[in-house]
Amino acid sequence: MSDLHLISHHLCPYVQRAVIVLSEKSIPHRRTYIDLAAKPGWFRALSPLGRVPVLETGGRVLFESQVIAEYLDETTPGSLHPADPLERARHRAWIEFGSETLATIGKLYNAPDEAAFAAAADTLRGRLERIAPEVAGPFFAGEKFHMADGVWGTIFRYFDTFDAIGDFGLMPETAPMAAWRAAVSARPSVQQAPPEGYPARLVNFLRARQSHLGGLARRACDRPANPV
């Protein structure tokens, strides 16, 4: 039995990074989901930053999602990174860019009013437009799925819900970007990274925000399915 224990939260996109690597490489593990609004004492003792994911293994604790993902990749056969050192470094740079993009998504759904929302949307749109020319298709670097694809799959997942709330014009209208989003979204490891019930949980999370997007989400959910 594997000693790998991943401590997670149902909505955390950073947890999904580790889960995608675990899935892609068929790594046995066990997983525990916690409520970050009521962190158990044992978790506070384990996590130096009080965040998920946390990985227990070999009697030690690893924290920070990309550190965990890299450890899982390095300690198992094969690699989800390119073999060439320069290309591998380039992928890691765009992974970090993905982390900054997730931070912008947080600003978008927390924006208190329409003006702040529009500013966050512009920033997010700019980030997506910046990475678009780097995409080879169908995946980030061509035919092979890499760790960078998994990271961006966790980003694209948000847009499935955003698109159901309103047409915000966030995604660049380029064929490679659309194909990349479709390819990573169809990847089984990406599809299965969040736990069952994730879409409804995300909608409920957004509806509960006292933010501009929260208000839009509440109105979208309250609209009749077939208005007369």
PDB file of C-alpha atoms in Angstrom:
ATOM      1  CA  MET A   1       0.000   0.000   0.000  1.00  0.00           C
ATOM      2  CA  SER A   2       1.275   3.453  -0.920  1.00  0.00           C
ATOM      3  CA  ASP A   3       2.189   5.809   1.911  1.00  0.00           C
ATOM      4  CA  LEU A   4       1.251   8.847  -0.192  1.00  0.00           C
ATOM      5  CA  HIS A   5      -1.508  10.847   1.484  1.00  0.00           C
ATOM      6  CA  LEU A   6      -2.766  13.944  -0.332  1.00  0.00           C
ATOM      7  CA  ILE A   7      -4.749  16.409   1.770  1.00  0.00           C
ATOM      8  CA  SER A   8      -7.117  18.406  -0.368  1.00  0.00           C
ATOM      9  CA  HIS A   9     -10.061  20.788  -0.633  1.00  0.00           C
ATOM     10  CA  HIS A  10     -12.997  20.201  -2.977  1.00  0.00           C
ATOM     11  CA  LEU A  11     -12.575  23.445  -4.961  1.00  0.00           C
ATOM     12  CA  CYS A  12      -8.821  24.052  -4.885  1.00  0.00           C
ATOM     13  CA  PRO A  13      -7.307  24.199  -8.412  1.00  0.00           C
ATOM     14  CA  TYR A  14      -3.825  23.778  -6.956  1.00  0.00           C
ATOM     15  CA  VAL A  15      -4.772  20.404  -5.471  1.00  0.00           C
ATOM     16  CA  GLN A  16      -5.894  19.388  -8.955  1.00  0.00           C
ATOM     17  CA  ARG A  17      -2.319  19.824 -10.237  1.00  0.00           C
ATOM     18  CA  ALA A  18      -1.117  17.061  -7.960  1.00  0.00           C
ATOM     19  CA  VAL A  19      -4.130  14.870  -8.704  1.00  0.00           C
ATOM     20  CA  ILE A  20      -3.496  15.149 -12.453  1.00  0.00           C
ATOM     21  CA  VAL A  21       0.092  13.937 -12.008  1.00  0.00           C
ATOM     22  CA  LEU A  22      -1.084  11.103  -9.751  1.00  0.00           C
ATOM     23  CA  SER A  23      -3.619  10.097 -12.385  1.00  0.00           C
ATOM     24  CA  GLU A  24      -1.360  10.454 -15.431  1.00  0.00           C
ATOM     25  CA  LYS A  25       1.291   8.282 -13.796  1.00  0.00           C
ATOM     26  CA  SER A  26      -1.125   5.853 -12.083  1.00  0.00           C
ATOM     27  CA  ILE A  27       0.415   6.519  -8.666  1.00  0.00           C
ATOM     28  CA  PRO A  28      -1.384   4.788  -5.781  1.00  0.00           C
ATOM     29  CA  HIS A  29      -2.352   7.168  -2.997  1.00  0.00           C
ATOM     30  CA  ARG A  30      -5.098   8.076  -0.584  1.00  0.00           C
ATOM     31  CA  ARG A  31      -6.836  11.406  -0.437  1.00  0.00           C
ATOM     32  CA  THR A  32      -8.524  13.369   2.335  1.00  0.00           C
ATOM     33  CA  TYR A  33     -10.710  16.427   1.765  1.00  0.00           C
ATOM     34  CA  ILE A  34     -10.961  19.045   4.485  1.00  0.00           C
ATOM     35  CA  ASP A  35     -13.032  22.171   5.069  1.00  0.00           C
ATOM     36  CA  LEU A  36     -10.667  25.136   4.915  1.00  0.00           C
ATOM     37  CA  ALA A  37     -13.224  27.244   6.769  1.00  0.00           C
ATOM     38  CA  ALA A  38     -12.920  24.859   9.733  1.00  0.00           C
ATOM     39  CA  LYS A  39      -9.416  23.435   9.511  1.00  0.00           C
ATOM     40  CA  PRO A  40      -8.863  20.377  11.713  1.00  0.00           C
ATOM     41  CA  GLY A  41      -6.189  20.726  14.369  1.00  0.00           C
ATOM     42  CA  TRP A  42      -4.173  17.898  12.839  1.00  0.00           C
ATOM     43  CA  PHE A  43      -4.070  19.777   9.519  1.00  0.00           C
ATOM     44  CA  ARG A  44      -2.944  23.042  11.138  1.00  0.00           C
ATOM     45  CA  ALA A  45      -0.124  21.095  12.748  1.00  0.00           C
ATOM     46  CA  LEU A  46       0.923  19.625   9.391  1.00  0.00           C
ATOM     47  CA  SER A  47       0.674  22.619   7.068  1.00  0.00           C
ATOM     48  CA  PRO A  48       3.164  25.454   7.651  1.00  0.00           C
ATOM     49  CA  LEU A  49       1.100  27.825   5.496  1.00  0.00           C
ATOM     50  CA  GLY A  50      -2.333  26.517   6.406  1.00  0.00           C
ATOM     51  CA  ARG A  51      -3.085  25.796   2.737  1.00  0.00           C
ATOM     52  CA  VAL A  52      -3.763  22.767   0.594  1.00  0.00           C
ATOM     53  CA  PRO A  53      -2.438  20.657  -0.960  1.00  0.00           C
ATOM     54  CA  VAL A  54      -0.263  18.916   1.569  1.00  0.00           C
ATOM     55  CA  LEU A  55       1.381  15.584   0.822  1.00  0.00           C
ATOM     56  CA  GLU A  56       2.424  13.194   3.562  1.00  0.00           C
ATOM     57  CA  THR A  57       5.008  10.625   2.494  1.00  0.00           C
ATOM     58  CA  GLY A  58       7.893   8.797   4.122  1.00  0.00           C
ATOM     59  CA  GLY A  59       7.067  10.333   7.467  1.00  0.00           C
ATOM     60  CA  ARG A  60       7.553  13.825   6.043  1.00  0.00           C
ATOM     61  CA  VAL A  61       5.306  16.598   4.794  1.00  0.00           C
ATOM     62  CA  LEU A  62       5.505  18.461   1.498  1.00  0.00           C
ATOM     63  CA  PHE A  63       3.517  21.614   0.801  1.00  0.00           C
ATOM     64  CA  GLU A  64       2.973  23.943  -2.173  1.00  0.00           C
ATOM     65  CA  SER A  65       1.268  22.410  -5.197  1.00  0.00           C
ATOM     66  CA  GLN A  66       4.027  22.681  -7.774  1.00  0.00           C
ATOM     67  CA  VAL A  67       6.618  21.291  -5.355  1.00  0.00           C
ATOM     68  CA  ILE A  68       4.349  18.283  -4.795  1.00  0.00           C
ATOM     69  CA  ALA A  69       3.690  17.827  -8.522  1.00  0.00           C
ATOM     70  CA  GLU A  70       7.416  17.970  -9.317  1.00  0.00           C
ATOM     71  CA  TYR A  71       8.242  15.477  -6.556  1.00  0.00           C
ATOM     72  CA  LEU A  72       5.626  13.024  -7.820  1.00  0.00           C
ATOM     73  CA  ASP A  73       6.947  13.371 -11.367  1.00  0.00           C
ATOM     74  CA  GLU A  74      10.607  13.006 -10.408  1.00  0.00           C
ATOM     75  CA  THR A  75      10.138   9.920  -8.215  1.00  0.00           C
ATOM     76  CA  THR A  76       8.188   7.847 -10.745  1.00  0.00           C
ATOM     77  CA  PRO A  77       9.114   6.460 -14.182  1.00  0.00           C
ATOM     78  CA  GLY A  78       8.876   8.782 -17.153  1.00  0.00           C
ATOM     79  CA  SER A  79       8.303  12.516 -16.991  1.00  0.00           C
ATOM     80  CA  LEU A  80       5.498  14.941 -17.705  1.00  0.00           C
ATOM     81  CA  HIS A  81       8.102  17.544 -18.677  1.00  0.00           C
ATOM     82  CA  PRO A  82      10.002  17.816 -21.987  1.00  0.00           C
ATOM     83  CA  ALA A  83      13.413  16.109 -22.098  1.00  0.00           C
ATOM     84  CA  ASP A  84      15.251  19.178 -23.406  1.00  0.00           C
ATOM     85  CA  PRO A  85      16.427  21.350 -20.460  1.00  0.00           C
ATOM     86  CA  LEU A  86      15.627  24.662 -22.156  1.00  0.00           C
ATOM     87  CA  GLU A  87      12.155  23.526 -23.229  1.00  0.00           C
ATOM     88  CA  ARG A  88      11.557  22.086 -19.754  1.00  0.00           C
ATOM     89  CA  ALA A  89      12.465  25.442 -18.223  1.00  0.00           C
ATOM     90  CA  ARG A  90      10.146  27.212 -20.666  1.00  0.00           C
ATOM     91  CA  HIS A  91       7.271  24.950 -19.621  1.00  0.00           C
ATOM     92  CA  ARG A  92       7.970  25.680 -15.962  1.00  0.00           C
ATOM     93  CA  ALA A  93       7.917  29.411 -16.705  1.00  0.00           C
ATOM     94  CA  TRP A  94       4.462  29.115 -18.284  1.00  0.00           C
ATOM     95  CA  ILE A  95       3.323  27.033 -15.321  1.00  0.00           C
ATOM     96  CA  GLU A  96       4.270  29.961 -13.074  1.00  0.00           C
ATOM     97  CA  PHE A  97       2.418  32.243 -15.477  1.00  0.00           C
ATOM     98  CA  GLY A  98      -0.555  29.926 -14.938  1.00  0.00           C
ATOM     99  CA  SER A  99      -0.315  30.449 -11.181  1.00  0.00           C
ATOM    100  CA  GLU A 100      -0.470  34.212 -11.721  1.00  0.00           C
ATOM    101  CA  THR A 101      -3.465  33.684 -14.000  1.00  0.00           C
ATOM    102  CA  LEU A 102      -5.258  31.781 -11.233  1.00  0.00           C
ATOM    103  CA  ALA A 103      -4.596  34.731  -8.922  1.00  0.00           C
ATOM    104  CA  THR A 104      -6.243  37.001 -11.506  1.00  0.00           C
ATOM    105  CA  ILE A 105      -9.257  34.670 -11.627  1.00  0.00           C
ATOM    106  CA  GLY A 106      -9.530  35.106  -7.859  1.00  0.00           C
ATOM    107  CA  LYS A 107      -9.574  38.882  -8.323  1.00  0.00           C
ATOM    108  CA  LEU A 108     -12.277  38.487 -10.958  1.00  0.00           C
ATOM    109  CA  TYR A 109     -14.715  36.568  -8.793  1.00  0.00           C
ATOM    110  CA  ASN A 110     -13.960  38.717  -5.733  1.00  0.00           C
ATOM    111  CA  ALA A 111     -14.306  42.071  -7.557  1.00  0.00           C
ATOM    112  CA  PRO A 112     -16.809  44.074  -5.487  1.00  0.00           C
ATOM    113  CA  ASP A 113     -18.331  46.111  -8.319  1.00  0.00           C
ATOM    114  CA  GLU A 114     -18.637  46.310 -12.091  1.00  0.00           C
ATOM    115  CA  ALA A 115     -15.593  48.562 -12.525  1.00  0.00           C
ATOM    116  CA  ALA A 116     -13.299  46.278 -10.518  1.00  0.00           C
ATOM    117  CA  PHE A 117     -14.712  43.281 -12.381  1.00  0.00           C
ATOM    118  CA  ALA A 118     -14.024  44.914 -15.754  1.00  0.00           C
ATOM    119  CA  ALA A 119     -10.439  45.706 -14.694  1.00  0.00           C
ATOM    120  CA  ALA A 120      -9.844  42.116 -13.563  1.00  0.00           C
ATOM    121  CA  ALA A 121     -11.440  40.808 -16.764  1.00  0.00           C
ATOM    122  CA  ASP A 122      -9.093  42.985 -18.845  1.00  0.00           C
ATOM    123  CA  THR A 123      -6.080  41.646 -16.944  1.00  0.00           C
ATOM    124  CA  LEU A 124      -7.259  38.058 -17.338  1.00  0.00           C
ATOM    125  CA  ARG A 125      -7.994  38.566 -21.037  1.00  0.00           C
ATOM    126  CA  GLY A 126      -4.496  39.979 -21.475  1.00  0.00           C
ATOM    127  CA  ARG A 127      -2.892  36.979 -19.792  1.00  0.00           C
ATOM    128  CA  LEU A 128      -4.747  34.571 -22.059  1.00  0.00           C
ATOM    129  CA  GLU A 129      -3.829  36.608 -25.121  1.00  0.00           C
ATOM    130  CA  ARG A 130      -0.193  36.544 -24.014  1.00  0.00           C
ATOM    131  CA  ILE A 131       0.054  32.758 -23.859  1.00  0.00           C
ATOM    132  CA  ALA A 132      -2.012  32.120 -26.991  1.00  0.00           C
ATOM    133  CA  PRO A 133       0.908  32.505 -29.481  1.00  0.00           C
ATOM    134  CA  GLU A 134       2.949  29.972 -27.471  1.00  0.00           C
ATOM    135  CA  VAL A 135       0.452  27.152 -28.063  1.00  0.00           C
ATOM    136  CA  ALA A 136       1.561  24.620 -30.681  1.00  0.00           C
ATOM    137  CA  GLY A 137      -1.616  22.518 -30.606  1.00  0.00           C
ATOM    138  CA  PRO A 138      -3.404  20.368 -29.900  1.00  0.00           C
ATOM    139  CA  PHE A 139      -1.602  20.514 -26.538  1.00  0.00           C
ATOM    140  CA  PHE A 140       0.727  23.265 -25.382  1.00  0.00           C
ATOM    141  CA  ALA A 141       3.787  21.824 -27.123  1.00  0.00           C
ATOM    142  CA  GLY A 142       2.204  19.572 -29.729  1.00  0.00           C
ATOM    143  CA  GLU A 143       0.822  16.060 -29.600  1.00  0.00           C
ATOM    144  CA  LYS A 144       2.104  15.099 -26.130  1.00  0.00           C
ATOM    145  CA  PHE A 145       0.369  15.994 -22.874  1.00  0.00           C
ATOM    146  CA  HIS A 146       2.722  17.671 -20.387  1.00  0.00           C
ATOM    147  CA  MET A 147       2.452  18.970 -16.835  1.00  0.00           C
ATOM    148  CA  ALA A 148       1.914  22.477 -18.219  1.00  0.00           C
ATOM    149  CA  ASP A 149      -1.230  21.233 -19.951  1.00  0.00           C
ATOM    150  CA  GLY A 150      -2.576  19.894 -16.669  1.00  0.00           C
ATOM    151  CA  VAL A 151      -1.960  23.207 -14.928  1.00  0.00           C
ATOM    152  CA  TRP A 152      -3.791  25.128 -17.635  1.00  0.00           C
ATOM    153  CA  GLY A 153      -6.574  22.551 -17.605  1.00  0.00           C
ATOM    154  CA  THR A 154      -7.334  23.642 -14.038  1.00  0.00           C
ATOM    155  CA  ILE A 155      -7.549  27.233 -15.301  1.00  0.00           C
ATOM    156  CA  PHE A 156      -9.804  26.480 -18.274  1.00  0.00           C
ATOM    157  CA  ARG A 157     -12.191  24.616 -15.952  1.00  0.00           C
ATOM    158  CA  TYR A 158     -13.283  27.961 -14.468  1.00  0.00           C
ATOM    159  CA  PHE A 159     -14.383  29.205 -17.870  1.00  0.00           C
ATOM    160  CA  ASP A 160     -16.945  26.420 -18.225  1.00  0.00           C
ATOM    161  CA  THR A 161     -18.775  27.995 -15.268  1.00  0.00           C
ATOM    162  CA  PHE A 162     -18.062  31.616 -16.237  1.00  0.00           C
ATOM    163  CA  ASP A 163     -19.486  30.964 -19.724  1.00  0.00           C
ATOM    164  CA  ALA A 164     -22.722  29.696 -18.160  1.00  0.00           C
ATOM    165  CA  ILE A 165     -23.053  32.952 -16.167  1.00  0.00           C
ATOM    166  CA  GLY A 166     -22.391  35.403 -18.977  1.00  0.00           C
ATOM    167  CA  ASP A 167     -20.515  36.153 -22.177  1.00  0.00           C
ATOM    168  CA  PHE A 168     -17.495  38.018 -20.842  1.00  0.00           C
ATOM    169  CA  GLY A 169     -15.285  37.560 -23.918  1.00  0.00           C
ATOM    170  CA  LEU A 170     -12.352  36.327 -21.857  1.00  0.00           C
ATOM    171  CA  MET A 171     -10.920  33.647 -24.157  1.00  0.00           C
ATOM    172  CA  PRO A 172      -8.942  34.711 -27.243  1.00  0.00           C
ATOM    173  CA  GLU A 173     -10.769  33.783 -30.439  1.00  0.00           C
ATOM    174  CA  THR A 174      -7.894  31.844 -31.959  1.00  0.00           C
ATOM    175  CA  ALA A 175      -8.109  28.287 -33.289  1.00  0.00           C
ATOM    176  CA  PRO A 176      -5.010  26.991 -31.408  1.00  0.00           C
ATOM    177  CA  MET A 177      -6.281  28.368 -28.092  1.00  0.00           C
ATOM    178  CA  ALA A 178      -9.740  26.881 -28.598  1.00  0.00           C
ATOM    179  CA  ALA A 179      -8.230  23.541 -29.622  1.00  0.00           C
ATOM    180  CA  TRP A 180      -5.909  23.555 -26.603  1.00  0.00           C
ATOM    181  CA  ARG A 181      -8.747  24.242 -24.213  1.00  0.00           C
ATOM    182  CA  ALA A 182     -10.791  21.447 -25.800  1.00  0.00           C
ATOM    183  CA  ALA A 183      -7.891  18.971 -25.773  1.00  0.00           C
ATOM    184  CA  VAL A 184      -6.936  19.440 -22.132  1.00  0.00           C
ATOM    185  CA  SER A 185     -10.581  19.562 -21.029  1.00  0.00           C
ATOM    186  CA  ALA A 186     -11.157  16.169 -22.673  1.00  0.00           C
ATOM    187  CA  ARG A 187      -8.131  14.572 -20.986  1.00  0.00           C
ATOM    188  CA  PRO A 188      -9.381  11.971 -18.449  1.00  0.00           C
ATOM    189  CA  SER A 189      -6.848  13.024 -15.811  1.00  0.00           C
ATOM    190  CA  VAL A 190      -8.053  16.635 -16.074  1.00  0.00           C
ATOM    191  CA  GLN A 191     -11.735  15.687 -16.112  1.00  0.00           C
ATOM    192  CA  GLN A 192     -11.338  13.502 -13.030  1.00  0.00           C
ATOM    193  CA  ALA A 193      -9.077  15.845 -11.038  1.00  0.00           C
ATOM    194  CA  PRO A 194     -11.873  17.528  -9.036  1.00  0.00           C
ATOM    195  CA  PRO A 195     -14.127  15.394  -6.847  1.00  0.00           C
ATOM    196  CA  GLU A 196     -17.684  14.477  -7.770  1.00  0.00           C
ATOM    197  CA  GLY A 197     -20.056  17.421  -7.567  1.00  0.00           C
ATOM    198  CA  TYR A 198     -17.411  20.038  -8.385  1.00  0.00           C
ATOM    199  CA  PRO A 199     -19.443  22.098 -10.924  1.00  0.00           C
ATOM    200  CA  ALA A 200     -22.353  22.591  -8.509  1.00  0.00           C
ATOM    201  CA  ARG A 201     -19.948  23.398  -5.664  1.00  0.00           C
ATOM    202  CA  LEU A 202     -18.226  26.051  -7.772  1.00  0.00           C
ATOM    203  CA  VAL A 203     -21.552  27.622  -8.773  1.00  0.00           C
ATOM    204  CA  ASN A 204     -22.654  27.710  -5.133  1.00  0.00           C
ATOM    205  CA  PHE A 205     -19.296  29.184  -4.121  1.00  0.00           C
ATOM    206  CA  LEU A 206     -19.675  31.966  -6.687  1.00  0.00           C
ATOM    207  CA  ARG A 207     -23.315  32.616  -5.781  1.00  0.00           C
ATOM    208  CA  ALA A 208     -22.290  33.094  -2.147  1.00  0.00           C
ATOM    209  CA  ARG A 209     -19.706  35.774  -2.997  1.00  0.00           C
ATOM    210  CA  GLN A 210     -20.685  39.323  -2.160  1.00  0.00           C
ATOM    211  CA  SER A 211     -19.124  40.420  -5.426  1.00  0.00           C
ATOM    212  CA  HIS A 212     -20.151  41.552  -8.903  1.00  0.00           C
ATOM    213  CA  LEU A 213     -19.741  38.045 -10.344  1.00  0.00           C
ATOM    214  CA  GLY A 214     -21.600  36.620  -7.353  1.00  0.00           C
ATOM    215  CA  GLY A 215     -24.591  38.816  -8.199  1.00  0.00           C
ATOM    216  CA  LEU A 216     -24.441  37.764 -11.845  1.00  0.00           C
ATOM    217  CA  ALA A 217     -24.242  34.111 -10.791  1.00  0.00           C
ATOM    218  CA  ARG A 218     -27.287  34.463  -8.562  1.00  0.00           C
ATOM    219  CA  ARG A 219     -29.299  36.071 -11.351  1.00  0.00           C
ATOM    220  CA  ALA A 220     -28.151  33.473 -13.900  1.00  0.00           C
ATOM    221  CA  CYS A 221     -29.134  30.614 -11.621  1.00  0.00           C
ATOM    222  CA  ASP A 222     -32.518  32.176 -10.854  1.00  0.00           C
ATOM    223  CA  ARG A 223     -33.476  32.679 -14.505  1.00  0.00           C
ATOM    224  CA  PRO A 224     -36.226  30.356 -15.800  1.00  0.00           C
ATOM    225  CA  ALA A 225     -34.848  27.574 -17.946  1.00  0.00           C
ATOM    226  CA  ASN A 226     -37.311  28.340 -20.751  1.00  0.00           C
ATOM    227  CA  PRO A 227     -38.529  31.943 -20.425  1.00  0.00           C
ATOM    228  CA  VAL A 228     -41.795  32.678 -22.194  1.00  0.00           C
TER     229      VAL A 228
END
